[in-house]
Amino acid sequence: MIYPELHYGRDALVGVALFLTLLAKKGCTASQLRKEFPNYVISKNKIQLTPDIDVDNVLKQMAERYKHLDISTIDGVKINFDHEWVHLRKSNTEPIIRVYSESATAEKADALANKIIDEINALISK
């Protein structure tokens, strides 16, 4: 965790301290706090690419395709749907696009990822 009010380095102990502070202020256990939040499942996938594929252009096309939705292009392309999201990110070390999706169930997260992967593969094969 990075906590700018303290410093800009990664610091796991700050995260632990903030978590324990929240538990103390709320006067509850970790399991009680967890019950206050909805369940979500993440699906992690990747698309293998060839060196001739313009990854930036593929991500740009996906952002354009979903421009009617809430899109973030801070680190790749994150597409926010009503109750789920998918994040597309090119690797700086491998010829791949990482595809992360999150939804209420593993099946829904996988289905969203596979839908987006199919769309990207269709773009690449043109």
PDB file of C-alpha atoms in Angstrom, residues 42-48 86-89 96-101 109-114 117:
ATOM      1  CA  ILE A  42     -11.696 -11.518 -10.190  1.00  0.00           C
ATOM      2  CA  SER A  43     -10.681 -13.402 -13.320  1.00  0.00           C
ATOM      3  CA  LYS A  44      -7.091 -13.020 -14.564  1.00  0.00           C
ATOM      4  CA  ASN A  45      -6.312 -13.840 -18.193  1.00  0.00           C
ATOM      5  CA  LYS A  46      -3.915 -12.880 -20.944  1.00  0.00           C
ATOM      6  CA  ILE A  47      -3.856 -12.705 -24.707  1.00  0.00           C
ATOM      7  CA  GLN A  48      -0.656 -13.833 -26.388  1.00  0.00           C
ATOM      8  CA  VAL A  86     -12.698  -5.328 -17.164  1.00  0.00           C
ATOM      9  CA  HIS A  87      -9.170  -3.906 -17.260  1.00  0.00           C
ATOM     10  CA  LEU A  88      -6.956  -4.344 -20.334  1.00  0.00           C
ATOM     11  CA  ARG A  89      -3.279  -3.689 -19.886  1.00  0.00           C
ATOM     12  CA  ILE A  96       0.695  -9.972 -24.116  1.00  0.00           C
ATOM     13  CA  ILE A  97      -2.387  -8.060 -23.057  1.00  0.00           C
ATOM     14  CA  ARG A  98      -3.423  -8.784 -19.492  1.00  0.00           C
ATOM     15  CA  VAL A  99      -7.179  -9.045 -19.067  1.00  0.00           C
ATOM     16  CA  TYR A 100      -8.568  -8.640 -15.569  1.00  0.00           C
ATOM     17  CA  SER A 101     -12.309  -8.766 -14.987  1.00  0.00           C
ATOM     18  CA  ALA A 109     -16.149 -12.666 -14.386  1.00  0.00           C
ATOM     19  CA  ASP A 110     -14.899 -15.392 -16.758  1.00  0.00           C
ATOM     20  CA  ALA A 111     -17.737 -14.723 -19.210  1.00  0.00           C
ATOM     21  CA  LEU A 112     -16.916 -11.009 -19.299  1.00  0.00           C
ATOM     22  CA  ALA A 113     -13.214 -11.719 -19.806  1.00  0.00           C
ATOM     23  CA  ASN A 114     -13.929 -14.225 -22.580  1.00  0.00           C
ATOM     24  CA  ILE A 117     -10.857 -11.567 -25.354  1.00  0.00           C
TER      25      ILE A 117
END
